[in-house]
XYZ file of C-alpha atoms in Angstrom:
349
model
C 14.330 -15.009 22.255
C 18.051 -15.707 21.502
C 19.639 -17.517 18.575
C 23.519 -18.286 18.229
C 25.570 -18.339 15.257
C 28.231 -21.190 14.665
C 29.819 -20.001 11.270
C 33.710 -19.971 11.925
C 36.238 -18.382 10.014
C 38.201 -21.259 8.516
C 41.512 -19.048 8.889
C 41.488 -18.867 12.785
C 38.295 -21.519 13.873
C 36.403 -18.245 15.549
C 33.087 -17.775 14.988
C 31.924 -15.181 12.814
C 28.614 -13.497 12.521
C 27.983 -11.812 9.302
C 25.477 -8.799 8.724
C 24.096 -8.079 5.259
C 22.851 -4.449 4.428
C 21.032 -4.708 1.009
C 22.001 -1.948 -1.238
C 23.922 1.131 -1.390
C 21.101 3.877 -0.297
C 20.742 5.142 2.995
C 24.494 4.521 3.503
C 24.579 6.070 6.898
C 22.973 2.899 8.065
C 25.892 0.661 7.237
C 28.816 3.109 7.851
C 27.550 3.992 11.275
C 26.884 0.213 12.237
C 30.559 -0.663 11.298
C 31.702 2.409 13.179
C 29.789 1.005 16.175
C 31.156 -2.730 15.512
C 34.865 -1.781 14.525
C 36.192 -3.499 17.894
C 34.560 -6.656 17.705
C 36.404 -8.573 14.528
C 34.108 -11.620 15.042
C 31.223 -9.357 13.508
C 31.271 -8.698 9.657
C 29.338 -6.126 8.159
C 28.830 -6.074 4.407
C 26.665 -3.641 1.792
C 25.811 -5.745 -1.332
C 24.188 -4.197 -4.436
C 20.618 -4.874 -4.839
C 20.651 -7.249 -7.816
C 23.482 -9.244 -6.062
C 21.592 -10.078 -2.826
C 20.030 -13.338 -4.035
C 23.275 -14.834 -4.918
C 24.801 -13.746 -1.835
C 22.224 -13.790 0.702
C 23.103 -17.434 2.093
C 26.503 -16.476 3.598
C 24.718 -14.281 6.310
C 23.048 -14.357 9.448
C 21.469 -11.232 9.941
C 19.729 -8.877 7.021
C 19.032 -5.513 7.177
C 16.671 -4.977 4.483
C 16.336 -1.081 3.835
C 14.575 -0.804 0.461
C 15.066 -4.241 -0.779
C 11.866 -6.469 -1.583
C 12.719 -9.736 0.123
C 10.263 -11.912 -1.535
C 10.115 -15.943 -1.031
C 12.289 -16.481 -3.519
C 15.067 -14.706 -2.133
C 14.247 -15.785 1.413
C 14.322 -19.472 0.558
C 18.312 -18.804 -0.456
C 18.982 -17.586 3.212
C 19.944 -20.945 4.738
C 22.241 -19.323 7.190
C 19.581 -16.497 8.244
C 18.696 -15.969 11.670
C 16.920 -12.562 11.862
C 15.756 -9.925 9.142
C 15.065 -6.495 10.459
C 14.573 -3.029 9.282
C 16.704 0.137 9.766
C 13.557 1.544 10.796
C 9.730 0.491 11.033
C 8.853 -0.355 7.426
C 8.448 -3.967 6.711
C 6.354 -3.890 3.858
C 9.079 -5.374 1.643
C 9.611 -8.423 3.378
C 7.500 -11.834 2.571
C 7.041 -12.233 6.778
C 5.099 -15.143 5.785
C 7.983 -16.729 3.947
C 10.321 -15.809 6.450
C 8.472 -17.561 9.406
C 8.123 -20.651 7.026
C 11.943 -20.981 6.836
C 12.147 -20.397 10.671
C 13.513 -16.667 10.300
C 12.471 -14.114 12.641
C 11.627 -10.590 11.310
C 11.856 -7.405 13.284
C 11.489 -3.563 13.216
C 12.975 -0.856 15.408
C 10.724 0.863 17.448
C 10.674 4.610 16.405
C 9.791 6.327 19.617
C 12.983 5.207 21.512
C 15.479 6.089 18.541
C 14.765 9.806 17.710
C 13.485 8.266 14.306
C 9.795 9.349 14.924
C 11.019 12.832 16.102
C 13.150 13.117 12.905
C 10.145 12.300 10.775
C 7.786 14.567 12.616
C 10.140 17.593 12.361
C 10.389 16.722 8.776
C 7.017 16.984 8.422
C 6.995 20.602 9.908
C 9.686 21.565 7.476
C 7.749 20.375 4.466
C 4.710 22.201 5.891
C 6.461 25.560 6.556
C 8.147 25.230 2.994
C 5.293 24.943 1.561
C 2.922 27.556 3.477
C 5.964 30.067 2.993
C 6.377 28.932 -0.751
C 10.005 28.024 -0.803
C 10.656 27.693 -4.367
C 9.107 31.150 -5.202
C 11.435 32.433 -2.363
C 14.516 30.923 -4.264
C 12.949 32.655 -7.562
C 12.895 35.981 -5.872
C 16.594 35.780 -4.594
C 17.888 34.845 -8.023
C 15.662 37.896 -9.480
C 16.834 40.473 -6.735
C 13.332 40.936 -5.670
C 12.610 41.774 -1.966
C 9.002 41.295 0.060
C 7.749 38.505 -2.218
C 6.097 36.103 -2.494
C 3.378 36.384 0.285
C 3.273 33.672 2.484
C 1.031 32.012 5.334
C 1.676 31.108 8.764
C 0.803 27.834 10.667
C -0.840 29.946 13.367
C -4.779 28.853 13.036
C -4.226 25.984 10.448
C -6.140 23.078 10.638
C -3.750 19.923 10.467
C -5.153 16.174 9.715
C -2.626 13.788 10.954
C -3.804 10.687 9.093
C -2.217 7.874 11.108
C -1.508 8.581 15.054
C 1.250 6.415 15.770
C 4.695 7.102 17.154
C 5.207 9.732 14.415
C 1.862 11.424 14.514
C 2.224 11.455 18.276
C 5.673 13.330 18.085
C 4.087 15.510 15.312
C 1.314 16.710 17.458
C 3.473 17.489 20.324
C 5.424 19.731 18.387
C 2.732 21.442 16.244
C 0.887 22.279 19.195
C 2.949 25.192 20.364
C 2.320 26.916 16.821
C -1.331 27.577 17.338
C -2.738 24.838 15.127
C -5.983 22.734 15.477
C -5.188 19.414 15.405
C -7.427 16.539 14.054
C -6.290 12.861 14.001
C -7.409 9.421 12.766
C -6.263 6.102 13.754
C -7.680 2.507 13.873
C -8.318 2.663 17.646
C -7.822 5.003 20.620
C -7.012 4.538 24.073
C -9.272 5.919 26.723
C -6.378 8.101 27.833
C -3.286 9.155 25.654
C -0.288 8.198 27.876
C 2.656 9.576 26.197
C 5.858 11.718 26.822
C 4.874 15.453 26.547
C 6.949 18.787 25.714
C 6.648 21.313 28.079
C 4.816 23.614 26.140
C 1.738 21.053 26.169
C -0.773 21.339 28.724
C -0.765 18.382 31.311
C -3.643 16.935 33.438
C -2.645 14.115 35.871
C 0.154 13.012 33.822
C -2.094 12.749 30.562
C -1.810 14.781 27.589
C -4.640 17.393 27.608
C -6.130 18.447 24.495
C -3.218 17.052 22.202
C -5.566 16.300 19.675
C -8.708 18.415 19.124
C -10.734 15.866 17.343
C -10.230 12.080 16.975
C -11.695 10.079 14.236
C -11.259 6.502 12.786
C -10.548 5.358 9.375
C -14.261 5.939 8.342
C -13.951 9.741 8.897
C -10.908 10.546 6.825
C -12.836 12.188 4.127
C -15.061 14.270 6.582
C -11.415 15.274 8.265
C -9.699 16.092 5.081
C -12.835 18.289 4.202
C -12.047 20.148 7.546
C -8.014 20.367 7.259
C -5.908 23.074 5.794
C -3.024 20.569 5.785
C -3.462 16.776 5.649
C -0.116 14.872 7.026
C -0.023 11.283 5.691
C 1.684 9.256 8.699
C 0.033 5.823 7.823
C 1.833 2.688 7.619
C 1.754 0.844 4.308
C -0.378 -2.088 3.740
C -2.976 -3.523 1.573
C -5.584 -1.560 3.053
C -3.653 1.688 2.740
C -2.399 1.272 -0.578
C -3.342 4.224 -2.982
C -5.486 5.504 -0.016
C -4.947 9.145 -0.838
C -6.629 8.790 -4.314
C -8.919 11.104 -6.393
C -12.221 11.219 -4.200
C -9.809 11.791 -1.112
C -8.025 14.982 -2.474
C -11.317 15.927 -4.096
C -12.709 15.876 -0.434
C -10.034 17.947 0.735
C -10.497 22.001 0.748
C -9.665 24.003 -2.509
C -6.075 25.208 -1.840
C -5.319 22.605 1.200
C -1.733 21.102 1.254
C -0.614 17.510 1.237
C 2.328 16.315 3.070
C 3.619 12.775 2.951
C 6.411 11.370 4.869
C 5.213 7.664 5.379
C 5.392 5.688 2.148
C 4.985 6.923 -1.404
C 2.412 4.571 -2.412
C -0.009 5.702 0.198
C -0.462 8.362 -2.835
C -2.344 7.790 -5.874
C 0.503 9.598 -8.265
C -2.170 10.577 -11.201
C -4.862 11.650 -8.492
C -2.230 13.773 -7.127
C -1.054 15.199 -10.759
C -4.531 15.982 -11.738
C -5.650 17.913 -8.598
C -2.361 19.985 -8.891
C -2.836 20.874 -12.726
C -6.465 21.707 -11.521
C -5.356 23.811 -8.975
C -7.351 22.067 -6.434
C -4.391 20.966 -4.468
C -2.782 23.746 -3.001
C 1.118 22.418 -2.546
C 2.370 19.045 -2.155
C 5.528 18.188 -0.002
C 6.846 14.786 -0.029
C 9.751 12.978 1.589
C 8.648 9.666 0.110
C 7.868 8.729 -3.785
C 5.882 6.865 -5.812
C 9.384 5.369 -7.324
C 12.445 5.416 -5.421
C 15.202 7.070 -6.292
C 13.020 9.631 -7.339
C 12.974 10.475 -11.274
C 14.598 13.829 -11.759
C 12.655 14.233 -14.925
C 9.492 13.246 -13.311
C 6.930 15.964 -14.859
C 5.593 16.809 -11.552
C 8.512 18.900 -11.108
C 6.925 21.439 -13.000
C 4.750 22.697 -10.547
C 6.264 25.276 -8.390
C 4.021 24.409 -5.237
C 5.813 21.360 -4.577
C 8.644 20.331 -2.331
C 10.522 16.784 -2.756
C 13.185 15.474 -0.344
C 15.003 12.279 -0.814
C 13.934 9.962 1.792
C 15.363 11.745 4.776
C 12.954 12.462 7.194
C 14.162 9.860 9.418
C 18.177 10.102 8.636
C 19.466 12.363 11.281
C 22.691 11.818 13.276
C 20.802 11.145 16.369
C 18.374 8.768 15.001
C 20.641 6.889 12.609
C 23.331 6.549 15.545
C 20.777 5.135 17.662
C 19.449 2.678 15.193
C 22.973 1.667 14.237
C 23.553 0.790 18.043
C 20.523 -1.328 17.967
C 21.803 -3.517 14.920
C 25.260 -3.485 16.393
C 23.843 -4.825 19.663
C 21.310 -7.307 17.933
C 24.584 -8.802 15.644
C 26.551 -9.160 19.367
C 23.454 -10.762 20.763
C 23.204 -13.050 17.787
C 26.755 -14.123 18.096
C 26.697 -14.608 21.842
C 23.171 -16.406 21.877
C 21.561 -13.800 24.166
C 18.262 -12.509 24.118
C 17.539 -9.872 21.375
C 17.084 -6.263 22.790
C 15.804 -3.092 21.024
C 13.799 -4.522 18.570
C 10.268 -5.633 17.882
C 9.537 -9.020 16.388
C 6.549 -9.560 14.012
C 6.458 -13.075 13.543
């Protein structure tokens, strides 16, 4: 697929391709893209406040949506737009049908080739370890000049349920295996042989990961798997089937004292159900990089619990992944400008 931009600069009559980043959050995305494109004066990169996007989107050819919701009304104003894409994977905020109706392509950046999946997997392990070793209580001990407390727990011997075994789930399983855990996982469908790149620590047989997952299941098995797990990690994509999937029934099916980690999307978790089970003591800990409302409310009453760790949606925000994705966005902008095929992205329409 190739799309050519014909917009020209009135001053020198040279074509200009304009790239729009929506909103101020995740600032390294636009900053790194600008750096990558600084030698190309015919590519213009702007970041516009979320509230102003509807009034300005008509001036742009490429839109990087980030956490902006592009509904049919906003998309209808994008009369020069050729491509809407995410600086990452999630496209739940884009009305893809509306974009298709207006002849606009929509794309994501696959996470396996950029280091994004690996970055998110590492963050999941960070949250798991932080909860197991009682990070918040350790900080209290430091302030109170105490030694040898609190008593933490190891990953060794734990059963980890990876709910959603896509690129992030695979990268998480590869990194967890050397910790000596049992891995159980669910996904919509499983290939007969799981052909994925592996770490040296993983056992290999005929080029296939051997025993990367100890027990495989489908969506129908999530309650059974939750009951077996010491730690549940949400790696699902967000759609109408998965909104609120971690609800009161799901958390009630978890072991008493089990930990819950979410590095995917905040709306996968039912807020009231999570608070209820934290208050009752049934949920042993909560580690989330994504929240129900973002930016997260620093006055949210959930912060009263000592057994929670919240990070500001930074699982994929690493130097490695963001430089890789900025290069892809920059290359796509250059390809749009030249009218050559677009590479490094996955079109969804």
